[in-house]
């Protein structure tokens, strides 16, 4: 507070190469967030040769880094920057990692399994403390809520969700598609995770049962008949479960089926099986909404129906301003 007026918190935002488009959207959303760049170079042997621009100017400033751990190949160079920034005498440091990539590898089913979600959380827990205290780590829709306990006391995890953005998008649908919306959860885990945030919508719950050597999706609870059913989950990989859910919902009379996942991972271009074809065949999914937490996927599915990207930029800007 200066001269009786409140001054807005100013944030200097650095970003990795993949997240440049999202970073620019974040900065355009707020006059309090200013972009700063990093020179991402490599030595002849392939190891990173990095330079933080305007390093002297960030002393005493609130600094953030927007990361994307899309593959093991890019994690080391980003960690190098993440560990360097808090040491530049900054007032505070925030790491924004929209997608926590090892989140689905959190369990040990037999001796010898490595829970890499715990490994990643331990690495991030050792980010140096800045002048202002522990690093804030912002993650969206982490796969398992108990993973918050994997982080140590030297960082402050902030778990955000993309569900408010989905609810906003559903309200923008044409009246013909907004009528009788039902939320479907592909399994009990998704229901436990999201049902409270979507409680004002009727719900359908699917479940996976084992028949012989196969896992079959069945309708466990609810009635999708005549409705626009939106399947909700935190992430998609191969997409097999979503496809099986769509078939079950359609068989039980769903008028339309759409899907929302916060993280569209889609390894090996598995998104291709969801594309609308121009051969007059029936379209399994009316809409498939993802956020821009996985920028490699966002570029791949641009302008391809049924995909539509809902940006996290405004939500991230709000998190950085607090």
Coordinates of N, CA, C and O in Angstrom, one line a residue, residues 184-189 191 204-211 215-221 241 244-245 248-249:
X184 N -21.3 -37.9 -17.1 CA -20.9 -39.3 -16.9 C -19.5 -39.4 -16.4 O -18.6 -38.7 -16.9
X185 N -19.3 -40.3 -15.5 CA -18.0 -40.6 -14.9 C -17.6 -42.0 -15.3 O -18.3 -43.0 -15.2
X186 N -16.4 -42.1 -15.9 CA -16.0 -43.4 -16.5 C -15.7 -44.5 -15.5 O -15.6 -45.7 -15.8
X187 N -15.5 -44.1 -14.2 CA -15.3 -45.0 -13.1 C -15.5 -44.3 -11.8 O -15.8 -43.1 -11.7
X188 N -15.5 -45.1 -10.7 CA -15.8 -44.6 -9.4 C -14.7 -43.5 -9.0 O -15.1 -42.6 -8.3
X189 N -13.5 -43.7 -9.4 CA -12.5 -42.7 -9.1 C -12.8 -41.3 -9.6 O -12.6 -40.3 -8.9
X191 N -15.8 -40.3 -10.4 CA -16.9 -39.8 -9.6 C -16.5 -39.1 -8.3 O -16.9 -38.0 -8.0
X204 N -24.3 -40.0 -14.3 CA -24.2 -41.4 -14.8 C -22.8 -41.9 -14.4 O -21.8 -41.2 -14.6
X205 N -22.8 -43.1 -13.8 CA -21.5 -43.7 -13.4 C -21.3 -45.0 -14.2 O -22.2 -45.9 -14.1
X206 N -20.2 -45.1 -14.8 CA -19.8 -46.4 -15.5 C -18.8 -47.1 -14.6 O -18.2 -46.5 -13.6
X207 N -18.6 -48.3 -14.9 CA -17.6 -49.1 -14.1 C -17.0 -50.2 -15.0 O -17.5 -50.5 -16.1
X208 N -15.8 -50.6 -14.6 CA -15.1 -51.6 -15.4 C -15.2 -53.0 -14.7 O -14.9 -53.1 -13.5
X209 N -15.6 -54.0 -15.4 CA -15.7 -55.3 -14.8 C -14.9 -56.3 -15.7 O -14.7 -56.1 -16.9
X210 N -14.4 -57.3 -15.0 CA -13.5 -58.3 -15.7 C -14.4 -59.4 -16.2 O -15.1 -60.1 -15.4
X211 N -14.3 -59.7 -17.5 CA -14.9 -60.9 -18.1 C -13.9 -61.6 -18.8 O -13.3 -61.2 -19.8
X215 N -11.4 -56.4 -19.7 CA -12.1 -55.5 -18.8 C -13.1 -54.7 -19.6 O -12.8 -54.0 -20.6
X216 N -14.4 -54.9 -19.2 CA -15.5 -54.4 -20.0 C -16.2 -53.3 -19.2 O -16.3 -53.3 -18.0
X217 N -16.5 -52.2 -20.0 CA -17.2 -51.1 -19.3 C -18.7 -51.4 -19.3 O -19.3 -51.8 -20.3
X218 N -19.3 -51.1 -18.1 CA -20.7 -51.3 -17.9 C -21.3 -50.1 -17.3 O -20.6 -49.3 -16.7
X219 N -22.6 -49.9 -17.5 CA -23.3 -48.8 -16.8 C -23.7 -49.2 -15.4 O -24.4 -50.2 -15.2
X220 N -23.2 -48.5 -14.4 CA -23.4 -48.9 -13.0 C -24.6 -48.1 -12.4 O -25.4 -48.7 -11.7
X221 N -24.8 -46.9 -12.8 CA -25.8 -46.1 -12.2 C -26.2 -44.9 -13.1 O -25.4 -44.3 -13.8
X241 N -10.9 -46.3 -22.8 CA -12.0 -46.2 -21.8 C -13.1 -45.3 -22.3 O -14.3 -45.6 -22.2
X244 N -15.1 -46.9 -25.0 CA -16.0 -47.9 -24.5 C -17.2 -47.3 -23.8 O -18.3 -47.8 -23.8
X245 N -16.9 -46.2 -23.0 CA -18.0 -45.5 -22.3 C -19.0 -45.0 -23.3 O -20.2 -45.0 -23.1
X248 N -21.3 -47.7 -24.5 CA -22.3 -48.1 -23.5 C -23.4 -47.0 -23.4 O -24.6 -47.3 -23.3
X249 N -23.0 -45.7 -23.4 CA -24.0 -44.7 -23.2 C -24.9 -44.6 -24.4 O -26.1 -44.4 -24.3

